[in-house]
PDB file of C-alpha atoms in Angstrom:
ATOM      1  CA  UNK A   1     -31.151  16.351-157.942  1.00 58.00           C
ATOM      2  CA  UNK A   2     -33.119  15.553-154.945  1.00 62.00           C
ATOM      3  CA  UNK A   3     -32.152  14.630-151.737  1.00 56.00           C
ATOM      4  CA  UNK A   4     -34.004  13.215-149.054  1.00 54.00           C
ATOM      5  CA  UNK A   5     -33.385  11.681-145.519  1.00 53.00           C
ATOM      6  CA  UNK A   6     -34.668   9.307-143.401  1.00 54.00           C
ATOM      7  CA  UNK A   7     -34.637   8.809-139.809  1.00 55.00           C
ATOM      8  CA  UNK A   8     -33.916   5.003-138.826  1.00 57.00           C
ATOM      9  CA  UNK A   9     -34.866   4.274-135.342  1.00 53.00           C
ATOM     10  CA  UNK A  10     -36.860   5.576-132.743  1.00 60.00           C
ATOM     11  CA  UNK A  11     -35.948   9.432-132.640  1.00 56.00           C
ATOM     12  CA  UNK A  12     -37.504  10.035-129.277  1.00 65.00           C
ATOM     13  CA  UNK A  13     -35.461   7.178-127.632  1.00 68.00           C
ATOM     14  CA  UNK A  14     -31.930   8.491-129.338  1.00 59.00           C
ATOM     15  CA  UNK A  15     -32.464  11.442-128.127  1.00 70.00           C
ATOM     16  CA  UNK A  16     -33.000  10.292-124.599  1.00 72.00           C
ATOM     17  CA  UNK A  17     -29.665   8.113-124.730  1.00 75.00           C
ATOM     18  CA  UNK A  18     -27.937  11.560-125.547  1.00 76.00           C
ATOM     19  CA  UNK A  19     -29.463  13.617-122.886  1.00 81.00           C
ATOM     20  CA  UNK A  20     -28.333  10.546-120.613  1.00 87.00           C
ATOM     21  CA  UNK A  21     -25.068  10.184-121.953  1.00 86.00           C
ATOM     22  CA  UNK A  22     -24.640  14.209-120.973  1.00 88.00           C
ATOM     23  CA  UNK A  23     -25.629  13.673-117.954  1.00 89.00           C
ATOM     24  CA  UNK A  24     -23.125  10.925-117.034  1.00 92.00           C
ATOM     25  CA  UNK A  25     -20.375  12.607-118.793  1.00 92.00           C
ATOM     26  CA  UNK A  26     -21.275  16.216-117.092  1.00 93.00           C
ATOM     27  CA  UNK A  27     -21.579  14.245-113.885  1.00 94.00           C
ATOM     28  CA  UNK A  28     -18.378  12.070-113.810  1.00 94.00           C
ATOM     29  CA  UNK A  29     -16.185  15.245-114.845  1.00 95.00           C
ATOM     30  CA  UNK A  30     -17.370  17.683-112.656  1.00 95.00           C
ATOM     31  CA  UNK A  31     -16.402  14.628-109.797  1.00 95.00           C
ATOM     32  CA  UNK A  32     -13.179  14.093-111.179  1.00 96.00           C
ATOM     33  CA  UNK A  33     -12.650  17.808-111.086  1.00 96.00           C
ATOM     34  CA  UNK A  34     -13.614  18.494-107.558  1.00 96.00           C
ATOM     35  CA  UNK A  35     -11.511  15.488-106.117  1.00 97.00           C
ATOM     36  CA  UNK A  36      -8.555  16.282-108.316  1.00 97.00           C
ATOM     37  CA  UNK A  37      -8.960  19.966-106.607  1.00 97.00           C
ATOM     38  CA  UNK A  38      -9.277  18.496-103.356  1.00 97.00           C
ATOM     39  CA  UNK A  39      -6.035  16.179-103.996  1.00 97.00           C
ATOM     40  CA  UNK A  40      -4.133  19.126-104.763  1.00 97.00           C
ATOM     41  CA  UNK A  41      -5.130  21.141-102.017  1.00 97.00           C
ATOM     42  CA  UNK A  42      -3.943  18.346 -99.614  1.00 97.00           C
ATOM     43  CA  UNK A  43      -0.817  17.957-101.593  1.00 96.00           C
ATOM     44  CA  UNK A  44       0.044  21.758-101.223  1.00 96.00           C
ATOM     45  CA  UNK A  45      -0.479  21.575 -97.154  1.00 95.00           C
ATOM     46  CA  UNK A  46       1.622  18.404 -96.544  1.00 96.00           C
ATOM     47  CA  UNK A  47       4.312  19.886 -98.804  1.00 95.00           C
ATOM     48  CA  UNK A  48       4.238  23.401 -97.092  1.00 93.00           C
ATOM     49  CA  UNK A  49       4.939  21.347 -93.764  1.00 92.00           C
ATOM     50  CA  UNK A  50       1.492  21.949 -92.555  1.00 91.00           C
ATOM     51  CA  UNK A  51       0.583  18.475 -91.579  1.00 92.00           C
ATOM     52  CA  UNK A  52      -1.899  16.006 -92.665  1.00 93.00           C
ATOM     53  CA  UNK A  53      -4.233  16.921 -89.962  1.00 93.00           C
ATOM     54  CA  UNK A  54      -5.222  20.479 -91.990  1.00 94.00           C
ATOM     55  CA  UNK A  55      -4.657  18.503 -95.305  1.00 95.00           C
ATOM     56  CA  UNK A  56      -7.664  16.219 -94.237  1.00 96.00           C
ATOM     57  CA  UNK A  57      -9.856  19.328 -93.464  1.00 96.00           C
ATOM     58  CA  UNK A  58     -10.281  19.710 -97.498  1.00 97.00           C
ATOM     59  CA  UNK A  59     -13.640  17.970 -98.507  1.00 96.00           C
ATOM     60  CA  UNK A  60     -15.352  17.395-102.227  1.00 96.00           C
ATOM     61  CA  UNK A  61     -18.935  16.854-102.897  1.00 96.00           C
ATOM     62  CA  UNK A  62     -20.776  16.578-106.062  1.00 95.00           C
ATOM     63  CA  UNK A  63     -24.283  17.404-106.401  1.00 94.00           C
ATOM     64  CA  UNK A  64     -27.267  16.845-106.860  1.00 93.00           C
ATOM     65  CA  UNK A  65     -25.991  14.094-104.530  1.00 92.00           C
ATOM     66  CA  UNK A  66     -26.535  10.422-106.014  1.00 89.00           C
ATOM     67  CA  UNK A  67     -27.614  10.991-109.247  1.00 93.00           C
ATOM     68  CA  UNK A  68     -25.959  12.398-112.804  1.00 94.00           C
ATOM     69  CA  UNK A  69     -27.395  15.806-114.367  1.00 93.00           C
ATOM     70  CA  UNK A  70     -26.250  18.028-116.902  1.00 91.00           C
ATOM     71  CA  UNK A  71     -26.166  20.652-114.325  1.00 93.00           C
ATOM     72  CA  UNK A  72     -23.989  19.066-112.123  1.00 95.00           C
ATOM     73  CA  UNK A  73     -21.811  21.177-110.078  1.00 95.00           C
ATOM     74  CA  UNK A  74     -18.924  20.247-107.609  1.00 95.00           C
ATOM     75  CA  UNK A  75     -17.776  22.055-104.002  1.00 96.00           C
ATOM     76  CA  UNK A  76     -14.722  21.853-102.650  1.00 97.00           C
ATOM     77  CA  UNK A  77     -14.401  23.296 -99.167  1.00 96.00           C
ATOM     78  CA  UNK A  78     -12.100  23.044 -96.130  1.00 96.00           C
ATOM     79  CA  UNK A  79     -13.159  22.226 -92.436  1.00 95.00           C
ATOM     80  CA  UNK A  80     -10.764  25.310 -91.394  1.00 94.00           C
ATOM     81  CA  UNK A  81     -11.300  28.098 -93.030  1.00 93.00           C
ATOM     82  CA  UNK A  82      -9.931  30.286 -91.211  1.00 91.00           C
ATOM     83  CA  UNK A  83      -6.479  28.555 -90.965  1.00 91.00           C
ATOM     84  CA  UNK A  84      -6.705  27.983 -94.752  1.00 93.00           C
ATOM     85  CA  UNK A  85      -6.808  31.805 -95.566  1.00 92.00           C
ATOM     86  CA  UNK A  86      -4.149  32.782 -93.125  1.00 90.00           C
ATOM     87  CA  UNK A  87      -1.718  30.706 -95.125  1.00 91.00           C
ATOM     88  CA  UNK A  88      -3.584  31.476 -98.227  1.00 91.00           C
ATOM     89  CA  UNK A  89      -3.200  35.457 -97.858  1.00 88.00           C
ATOM     90  CA  UNK A  90      -0.484  35.593 -95.265  1.00 85.00           C
ATOM     91  CA  UNK A  91      -0.834  37.488 -92.098  1.00 80.00           C
ATOM     92  CA  UNK A  92       0.087  38.693 -88.851  1.00 81.00           C
ATOM     93  CA  UNK A  93      -1.788  38.100 -85.750  1.00 78.00           C
ATOM     94  CA  UNK A  94      -1.353  40.458 -82.677  1.00 77.00           C
ATOM     95  CA  UNK A  95      -3.547  39.830 -79.103  1.00 72.00           C
ATOM     96  CA  UNK A  96      -6.780  41.634 -79.169  1.00 70.00           C
ATOM     97  CA  UNK A  97      -6.137  42.833 -76.049  1.00 68.00           C
ATOM     98  CA  UNK A  98      -2.619  44.529 -76.583  1.00 63.00           C
ATOM     99  CA  UNK A  99      -0.736  41.696 -74.748  1.00 78.00           C
ATOM    100  CA  UNK A 100       0.692  38.916 -75.540  1.00 83.00           C
ATOM    101  CA  UNK A 101      -0.127  35.838 -77.743  1.00 86.00           C
ATOM    102  CA  UNK A 102       0.757  32.864 -75.615  1.00 88.00           C
ATOM    103  CA  UNK A 103       1.956  29.961 -77.710  1.00 88.00           C
ATOM    104  CA  UNK A 104       1.691  26.548 -76.126  1.00 90.00           C
ATOM    105  CA  UNK A 105       4.513  24.314 -75.666  1.00 89.00           C
ATOM    106  CA  UNK A 106       4.447  20.523 -75.879  1.00 87.00           C
ATOM    107  CA  UNK A 107       4.291  20.576 -72.072  1.00 86.00           C
ATOM    108  CA  UNK A 108       0.784  22.425 -71.971  1.00 85.00           C
ATOM    109  CA  UNK A 109      -1.055  19.407 -74.004  1.00 78.00           C
ATOM    110  CA  UNK A 110      -3.204  19.745 -76.863  1.00 68.00           C
ATOM    111  CA  UNK A 111      -6.533  21.204 -75.638  1.00 58.00           C
ATOM    112  CA  UNK A 112      -7.812  22.609 -72.894  1.00 55.00           C
ATOM    113  CA  UNK A 113     -11.680  23.535 -71.866  1.00 55.00           C
ATOM    114  CA  UNK A 114     -14.050  21.146 -73.519  1.00 56.00           C
ATOM    115  CA  UNK A 115     -11.419  20.373 -76.438  1.00 56.00           C
ATOM    116  CA  UNK A 116     -10.865  23.805 -77.488  1.00 65.00           C
ATOM    117  CA  UNK A 117      -7.427  25.203 -78.170  1.00 79.00           C
ATOM    118  CA  UNK A 118      -5.394  25.004 -74.889  1.00 85.00           C
ATOM    119  CA  UNK A 119      -4.974  29.050 -73.053  1.00 87.00           C
ATOM    120  CA  UNK A 120      -3.329  29.767 -70.019  1.00 89.00           C
ATOM    121  CA  UNK A 121      -6.247  30.160 -67.937  1.00 88.00           C
ATOM    122  CA  UNK A 122      -7.524  27.043 -69.103  1.00 89.00           C
ATOM    123  CA  UNK A 123      -3.978  25.489 -68.494  1.00 88.00           C
ATOM    124  CA  UNK A 124      -4.517  26.625 -64.883  1.00 89.00           C
ATOM    125  CA  UNK A 125      -8.155  25.329 -64.256  1.00 89.00           C
ATOM    126  CA  UNK A 126      -7.614  22.171 -65.897  1.00 85.00           C
ATOM    127  CA  UNK A 127      -3.998  21.383 -63.779  1.00 84.00           C
ATOM    128  CA  UNK A 128      -5.212  23.407 -60.401  1.00 86.00           C
ATOM    129  CA  UNK A 129      -1.753  25.083 -60.804  1.00 88.00           C
ATOM    130  CA  UNK A 130      -0.843  28.541 -61.560  1.00 91.00           C
ATOM    131  CA  UNK A 131       1.569  29.620 -63.990  1.00 93.00           C
ATOM    132  CA  UNK A 132       4.099  32.073 -63.248  1.00 93.00           C
ATOM    133  CA  UNK A 133       5.427  34.853 -65.570  1.00 93.00           C
ATOM    134  CA  UNK A 134       9.129  35.301 -66.451  1.00 92.00           C
ATOM    135  CA  UNK A 135      10.666  38.197 -68.425  1.00 88.00           C
ATOM    136  CA  UNK A 136      13.647  37.823 -70.846  1.00 87.00           C
ATOM    137  CA  UNK A 137      14.848  41.075 -72.193  1.00 85.00           C
ATOM    138  CA  UNK A 138      16.202  39.530 -75.626  1.00 86.00           C
ATOM    139  CA  UNK A 139      14.391  36.440 -76.221  1.00 87.00           C
ATOM    140  CA  UNK A 140      10.471  35.977 -75.768  1.00 87.00           C
ATOM    141  CA  UNK A 141       9.069  35.428 -72.443  1.00 90.00           C
ATOM    142  CA  UNK A 142       7.508  32.704 -70.829  1.00 92.00           C
ATOM    143  CA  UNK A 143       4.973  31.274 -68.667  1.00 92.00           C
ATOM    144  CA  UNK A 144       6.020  28.252 -66.827  1.00 92.00           C
ATOM    145  CA  UNK A 145       4.897  25.806 -64.425  1.00 91.00           C
ATOM    146  CA  UNK A 146       7.418  25.634 -60.822  1.00 89.00           C
ATOM    147  CA  UNK A 147       7.455  22.275 -58.768  1.00 85.00           C
ATOM    148  CA  UNK A 148       6.974  20.140 -61.776  1.00 82.00           C
ATOM    149  CA  UNK A 149       8.334  16.080 -62.215  1.00 81.00           C
ATOM    150  CA  UNK A 150       9.115  14.682 -65.121  1.00 78.00           C
ATOM    151  CA  UNK A 151       6.504  11.607 -65.715  1.00 72.00           C
ATOM    152  CA  UNK A 152       8.308   7.926 -65.806  1.00 71.00           C
ATOM    153  CA  UNK A 153       6.525   5.355 -68.253  1.00 64.00           C
ATOM    154  CA  UNK A 154       5.023   5.370 -71.983  1.00 66.00           C
ATOM    155  CA  UNK A 155       2.806   8.737 -70.758  1.00 64.00           C
ATOM    156  CA  UNK A 156       6.232  10.843 -70.516  1.00 65.00           C
ATOM    157  CA  UNK A 157       5.583  14.627 -70.140  1.00 71.00           C
ATOM    158  CA  UNK A 158       5.627  16.208 -66.918  1.00 75.00           C
ATOM    159  CA  UNK A 159       3.040  16.174 -63.789  1.00 73.00           C
ATOM    160  CA  UNK A 160       2.385  18.151 -60.865  1.00 77.00           C
ATOM    161  CA  UNK A 161       4.842  17.262 -57.928  1.00 71.00           C
ATOM    162  CA  UNK A 162       3.203  15.544 -54.912  1.00 75.00           C
ATOM    163  CA  UNK A 163       3.343  17.781 -51.339  1.00 76.00           C
ATOM    164  CA  UNK A 164       6.328  15.644 -50.125  1.00 75.00           C
ATOM    165  CA  UNK A 165       8.310  16.176 -53.448  1.00 72.00           C
ATOM    166  CA  UNK A 166       7.987  19.772 -52.977  1.00 70.00           C
ATOM    167  CA  UNK A 167       9.133  19.518 -49.232  1.00 72.00           C
ATOM    168  CA  UNK A 168      11.910  17.808 -50.040  1.00 76.00           C
ATOM    169  CA  UNK A 169      12.875  19.445 -53.353  1.00 71.00           C
ATOM    170  CA  UNK A 170      14.381  16.663 -55.331  1.00 76.00           C
ATOM    171  CA  UNK A 171      13.616  15.975 -58.522  1.00 74.00           C
ATOM    172  CA  UNK A 172      11.718  19.093 -58.979  1.00 84.00           C
ATOM    173  CA  UNK A 173      11.935  21.133 -62.142  1.00 85.00           C
ATOM    174  CA  UNK A 174      10.463  24.113 -63.977  1.00 87.00           C
ATOM    175  CA  UNK A 175       8.741  23.353 -67.332  1.00 89.00           C
ATOM    176  CA  UNK A 176       7.747  26.499 -69.650  1.00 91.00           C
ATOM    177  CA  UNK A 177       3.911  25.826 -70.762  1.00 92.00           C
ATOM    178  CA  UNK A 178       3.315  28.943 -72.951  1.00 93.00           C
ATOM    179  CA  UNK A 179       6.006  31.489 -75.211  1.00 91.00           C
ATOM    180  CA  UNK A 180       4.642  34.678 -75.299  1.00 90.00           C
ATOM    181  CA  UNK A 181       5.173  36.766 -78.146  1.00 87.00           C
ATOM    182  CA  UNK A 182       3.974  40.283 -79.485  1.00 83.00           C
ATOM    183  CA  UNK A 183       2.883  38.968 -82.857  1.00 81.00           C
ATOM    184  CA  UNK A 184       3.158  36.022 -84.858  1.00 80.00           C
ATOM    185  CA  UNK A 185       3.543  36.692 -88.905  1.00 82.00           C
ATOM    186  CA  UNK A 186       2.725  33.617 -91.279  1.00 82.00           C
ATOM    187  CA  UNK A 187       3.814  34.126 -94.781  1.00 87.00           C
ATOM    188  CA  UNK A 188       1.659  32.709 -97.445  1.00 90.00           C
ATOM    189  CA  UNK A 189       2.204  29.388 -98.036  1.00 91.00           C
ATOM    190  CA  UNK A 190      -0.613  27.852-100.391  1.00 93.00           C
ATOM    191  CA  UNK A 191      -2.199  29.212-103.684  1.00 94.00           C
ATOM    192  CA  UNK A 192      -5.956  27.755-103.604  1.00 95.00           C
ATOM    193  CA  UNK A 193      -7.405  30.261-106.089  1.00 94.00           C
ATOM    194  CA  UNK A 194      -4.275  28.988-108.537  1.00 95.00           C
ATOM    195  CA  UNK A 195      -5.116  25.257-108.259  1.00 96.00           C
ATOM    196  CA  UNK A 196      -8.998  25.960-108.346  1.00 96.00           C
ATOM    197  CA  UNK A 197      -8.455  28.114-111.737  1.00 96.00           C
ATOM    198  CA  UNK A 198      -6.614  25.171-113.254  1.00 96.00           C
ATOM    199  CA  UNK A 199      -9.049  22.744-112.377  1.00 96.00           C
ATOM    200  CA  UNK A 200     -12.199  24.812-113.948  1.00 95.00           C
ATOM    201  CA  UNK A 201      -9.809  25.011-117.183  1.00 95.00           C
ATOM    202  CA  UNK A 202      -9.363  20.745-117.301  1.00 96.00           C
ATOM    203  CA  UNK A 203     -13.483  20.595-116.496  1.00 95.00           C
ATOM    204  CA  UNK A 204     -14.595  20.503-120.327  1.00 94.00           C
ATOM    205  CA  UNK A 205     -11.651  17.795-121.302  1.00 95.00           C
ATOM    206  CA  UNK A 206     -12.676  15.895-118.248  1.00 94.00           C
ATOM    207  CA  UNK A 207     -16.228  16.037-119.651  1.00 93.00           C
ATOM    208  CA  UNK A 208     -15.410  15.062-123.282  1.00 92.00           C
ATOM    209  CA  UNK A 209     -13.218  12.043-121.986  1.00 92.00           C
ATOM    210  CA  UNK A 210     -16.170  10.791-120.049  1.00 89.00           C
ATOM    211  CA  UNK A 211     -18.463  11.394-122.872  1.00 84.00           C
ATOM    212  CA  UNK A 212     -16.270   9.737-125.389  1.00 80.00           C
ATOM    213  CA  UNK A 213     -15.520   6.840-123.032  1.00 73.00           C
ATOM    214  CA  UNK A 214     -19.071   6.042-122.310  1.00 60.00           C
ATOM    215  CA  UNK A 215     -20.140   5.722-125.919  1.00 60.00           C
TER     216      UNK A 215
END
């Protein structure tokens, strides 16, 4: 018995089409995995009650940009890696100088000098007011601002009282600006590694599905 085989068509073209299909399938699969991981990590953060702003720090990208490749790679990263690491591992934070950690209240405002995190010194420079230390034996101590008045109108909050108001003493309030604590403990609330491993295991299936669907 004699068997023979004949290639019908252009072998070079057929191979080129297969390589092209593989490049498209791998790139699409990697892109889906990266996007899926990013979405899952964002959902982890919002479900943990850490807010949409931190969730949006997660980004994803597929390389090489703008083209298909059988060696495509996906990158998922956060623009706030230090904060993410705290909630991924859990941590206890203490003052580097052995004093208190100053936690701003809503009355402190959102930002300090140059848009950086607000600090007691930055608050004093911004407002021109001195903060007063209030020791509390069975509770967290405070840094407060004296001679403040409640703002009226849409802005709300507090403002420094005028000299005339200070002289009269009417409508003046003392406002806690910072809460002072010796340390803050953050419990583990995220599982980045588990999510990454899950999407890595799903990647081959995504590539195969895109290959089949693309044929």
